[in-house]
Protein backbone atom coordinates (compact mmCIF):
# COMPACT_ATOMS: atom_id res chain seq x y z
CA UNK A 1 44.84 -7.10 -220.73
CA UNK A 2 43.58 -6.11 -224.19
CA UNK A 3 40.63 -4.19 -222.75
CA UNK A 4 43.04 -2.04 -220.71
CA UNK A 5 45.16 -0.87 -223.64
CA UNK A 6 43.13 2.33 -223.92
CA UNK A 7 44.17 3.37 -220.38
CA UNK A 8 46.48 6.37 -220.32
CA UNK A 9 47.69 6.20 -216.68
CA UNK A 10 51.28 7.42 -216.24
CA UNK A 11 53.63 5.01 -214.54
CA UNK A 12 57.39 5.57 -214.44
CA UNK A 13 57.57 7.90 -217.46
CA UNK A 14 55.61 5.58 -219.76
CA UNK A 15 51.90 5.35 -220.10
CA UNK A 16 50.18 2.15 -219.12
CA UNK A 17 49.17 1.79 -222.77
CA UNK A 18 52.82 1.82 -223.87
CA UNK A 19 53.77 -0.82 -221.31
CA UNK A 20 50.89 -3.08 -222.30
CA UNK A 21 51.74 -2.72 -225.98
CA UNK A 22 55.36 -3.58 -225.23
CA UNK A 23 54.22 -6.73 -223.39
CA UNK A 24 51.95 -7.71 -226.30
CA UNK A 25 54.74 -7.17 -228.82
CA UNK A 26 57.11 -9.27 -226.70
CA UNK A 27 54.55 -12.09 -226.44
CA UNK A 28 53.90 -12.09 -230.20
CA UNK A 29 57.61 -12.03 -230.99
CA UNK A 30 58.29 -14.83 -228.50
CA UNK A 31 55.50 -16.98 -229.93
CA UNK A 32 56.67 -16.23 -233.46
CA UNK A 33 60.20 -17.37 -232.65
CA UNK A 34 58.82 -20.53 -231.03
CA UNK A 35 56.65 -21.34 -234.05
CA UNK A 36 59.61 -20.70 -236.33
CA UNK A 37 61.75 -23.12 -234.31
CA UNK A 38 59.08 -25.82 -234.43
CA UNK A 39 58.79 -25.53 -238.21
CA UNK A 40 62.53 -25.53 -238.91
CA UNK A 41 62.58 -29.22 -239.83
CA UNK A 42 59.85 -28.74 -242.42
CA UNK A 43 61.46 -25.63 -243.90
CA UNK A 44 64.83 -27.34 -244.24
CA UNK A 45 63.20 -30.40 -245.79
CA UNK A 46 61.49 -28.36 -248.52
CA UNK A 47 63.98 -26.19 -250.36
CA UNK A 48 62.86 -24.34 -253.48
CA UNK A 49 64.89 -26.75 -255.61
CA UNK A 50 63.30 -29.87 -254.12
CA UNK A 51 59.84 -28.25 -254.23
CA UNK A 52 60.19 -27.57 -257.96
CA UNK A 53 61.58 -31.06 -258.60
CA UNK A 54 58.68 -32.66 -256.70
CA UNK A 55 56.13 -30.58 -258.62
CA UNK A 56 57.72 -31.56 -261.93
CA UNK A 57 57.82 -35.27 -261.00
CA UNK A 58 54.17 -35.27 -259.90
CA UNK A 59 53.11 -33.43 -263.07
CA UNK A 60 55.02 -36.00 -265.15
CA UNK A 61 53.14 -38.78 -263.34
CA UNK A 62 49.82 -37.03 -263.92
CA UNK A 63 49.23 -36.41 -260.20
CA UNK A 64 47.51 -33.17 -259.18
CA UNK A 65 49.70 -32.15 -256.24
CA UNK A 66 47.27 -29.37 -255.25
CA UNK A 67 44.33 -31.74 -254.74
CA UNK A 68 43.60 -32.53 -251.11
CA UNK A 69 41.48 -35.49 -252.22
CA UNK A 70 44.40 -36.91 -254.19
CA UNK A 71 46.68 -36.44 -251.17
CA UNK A 72 44.34 -38.42 -248.92
CA UNK A 73 43.82 -41.10 -251.58
CA UNK A 74 47.58 -41.62 -251.86
CA UNK A 75 47.90 -41.58 -248.07
CA UNK A 76 45.11 -44.12 -247.48
CA UNK A 77 46.50 -46.41 -250.19
CA UNK A 78 49.93 -46.38 -248.52
CA UNK A 79 51.72 -44.75 -251.47
CA UNK A 80 54.69 -43.47 -249.50
CA UNK A 81 56.65 -41.99 -252.41
CA UNK A 82 53.65 -40.07 -253.77
CA UNK A 83 52.72 -38.69 -250.34
CA UNK A 84 56.31 -37.55 -249.82
CA UNK A 85 56.38 -35.85 -253.23
CA UNK A 86 53.05 -34.12 -252.57
CA UNK A 87 54.34 -32.79 -249.25
CA UNK A 88 57.63 -31.72 -250.86
CA UNK A 89 55.67 -29.92 -253.59
CA UNK A 90 54.43 -27.68 -250.80
CA UNK A 91 50.83 -27.17 -251.93
CA UNK A 92 49.35 -29.40 -249.19
CA UNK A 93 50.19 -28.86 -245.51
CA UNK A 94 50.86 -32.04 -243.50
CA UNK A 95 48.07 -31.03 -241.09
CA UNK A 96 45.45 -30.58 -243.83
CA UNK A 97 42.12 -32.21 -243.00
CA UNK A 98 39.86 -34.27 -245.23
CA UNK A 99 36.11 -33.84 -245.70
CA UNK A 100 35.39 -35.70 -242.43
CA UNK A 101 37.75 -33.57 -240.34
CA UNK A 102 40.63 -36.03 -240.02
CA UNK A 103 44.25 -35.04 -240.63
CA UNK A 104 46.81 -37.38 -242.15
CA UNK A 105 48.02 -38.52 -238.73
CA UNK A 106 44.46 -39.57 -237.81
CA UNK A 107 44.26 -41.73 -240.95
CA UNK A 108 47.68 -43.31 -240.35
CA UNK A 109 46.79 -43.99 -236.71
CA UNK A 110 43.93 -46.23 -237.86
CA UNK A 111 46.08 -48.87 -239.59
CA UNK A 112 49.45 -50.35 -238.56
CA UNK A 113 50.45 -50.76 -242.22
CA UNK A 114 50.56 -46.94 -242.58
CA UNK A 115 53.38 -46.60 -240.01
CA UNK A 116 55.91 -45.38 -242.61
CA UNK A 117 53.57 -42.63 -243.75
CA UNK A 118 52.98 -41.71 -240.09
CA UNK A 119 56.75 -41.28 -239.69
CA UNK A 120 56.88 -39.24 -242.89
CA UNK A 121 54.17 -36.88 -241.57
CA UNK A 122 56.05 -36.54 -238.29
CA UNK A 123 59.23 -35.77 -240.25
CA UNK A 124 57.30 -32.99 -242.02
CA UNK A 125 56.41 -31.48 -238.60
CA UNK A 126 52.80 -32.59 -238.54
CA UNK A 127 51.04 -31.57 -235.30
CA UNK A 128 51.05 -34.69 -233.13
CA UNK A 129 48.24 -33.28 -230.94
CA UNK A 130 45.94 -32.22 -233.79
CA UNK A 131 42.28 -32.87 -233.06
CA UNK A 132 39.58 -34.11 -235.39
CA UNK A 133 35.93 -33.03 -235.26
CA UNK A 134 35.54 -35.04 -232.03
CA UNK A 135 38.71 -33.50 -230.57
CA UNK A 136 40.44 -36.89 -230.79
CA UNK A 137 44.19 -36.85 -231.26
CA UNK A 138 45.96 -39.43 -233.42
CA UNK A 139 46.90 -41.24 -230.20
CA UNK A 140 43.20 -41.61 -229.32
CA UNK A 141 42.57 -43.19 -232.72
CA UNK A 142 45.58 -45.52 -232.45
CA UNK A 143 44.51 -46.62 -228.97
CA UNK A 144 40.91 -47.16 -230.08
CA UNK A 145 41.99 -49.23 -233.12
CA UNK A 146 44.59 -51.16 -231.09
CA UNK A 147 47.33 -49.98 -233.44
CA UNK A 148 50.28 -50.85 -231.17
CA UNK A 149 53.09 -49.74 -233.55
CA UNK A 150 51.26 -46.45 -234.19
CA UNK A 151 50.75 -45.81 -230.48
CA UNK A 152 54.42 -46.48 -229.78
CA UNK A 153 55.53 -44.19 -232.61
CA UNK A 154 53.24 -41.36 -231.44
CA UNK A 155 54.27 -41.65 -227.78
CA UNK A 156 57.97 -41.84 -228.71
CA UNK A 157 57.50 -38.64 -230.74
CA UNK A 158 55.93 -36.74 -227.83
CA UNK A 159 52.18 -37.44 -227.98
CA UNK A 160 50.38 -36.55 -224.75
CA UNK A 161 49.20 -39.83 -223.21
CA UNK A 162 46.77 -38.12 -220.85
CA UNK A 163 44.98 -35.85 -223.33
CA UNK A 164 41.20 -36.16 -223.28
CA UNK A 165 38.43 -35.55 -225.75
CA UNK A 166 34.70 -35.09 -225.34
CA UNK A 167 32.31 -36.60 -227.82
CA UNK A 168 29.25 -34.52 -228.61
CA UNK A 169 26.99 -37.38 -227.54
CA UNK A 170 28.99 -38.17 -224.40
CA UNK A 171 29.39 -35.95 -221.37
CA UNK A 172 32.62 -37.56 -220.15
CA UNK A 173 36.18 -37.05 -221.23
CA UNK A 174 38.07 -40.08 -222.45
CA UNK A 175 41.86 -40.19 -222.03
CA UNK A 176 44.09 -41.83 -224.61
CA UNK A 177 45.10 -44.67 -222.31
CA UNK A 178 46.32 -48.02 -223.51
């Protein structure tokens, strides 16, 4: 469709280019509204007042709320309050990835004891289908690590049970079955 935008054929008083641009604008507006609706929970959760309060609290505690490494350290050590404050501070997105390509949900899917942080990330509208460098979703990780509470939480929050990933060294796709 994009390669045809230069066409100037007349059709019903409007050029083909005008019609195609109108369709593109509609698609972008529709997708924008959809993305806005999906992020509503996160936007409501982080008001300017709570963002400033979280930043002040973290600064008082000596925690660099802009450091992605600090975020993942707090997450991996199951420091629920600190992770929540970092997310409320707004400098780190819940889908941010660490140096190895894993997002917070991938880390929490590894260990059942991180179930509360998993719920926190889901509350902050983290992408439940986010892939790591192997295209694994958090559900793949939870299934592989036999994290039953994590699998249940992900499925109950809408994770796709039949999604597949392909490892670079494997030619087959592996579904997230359990």
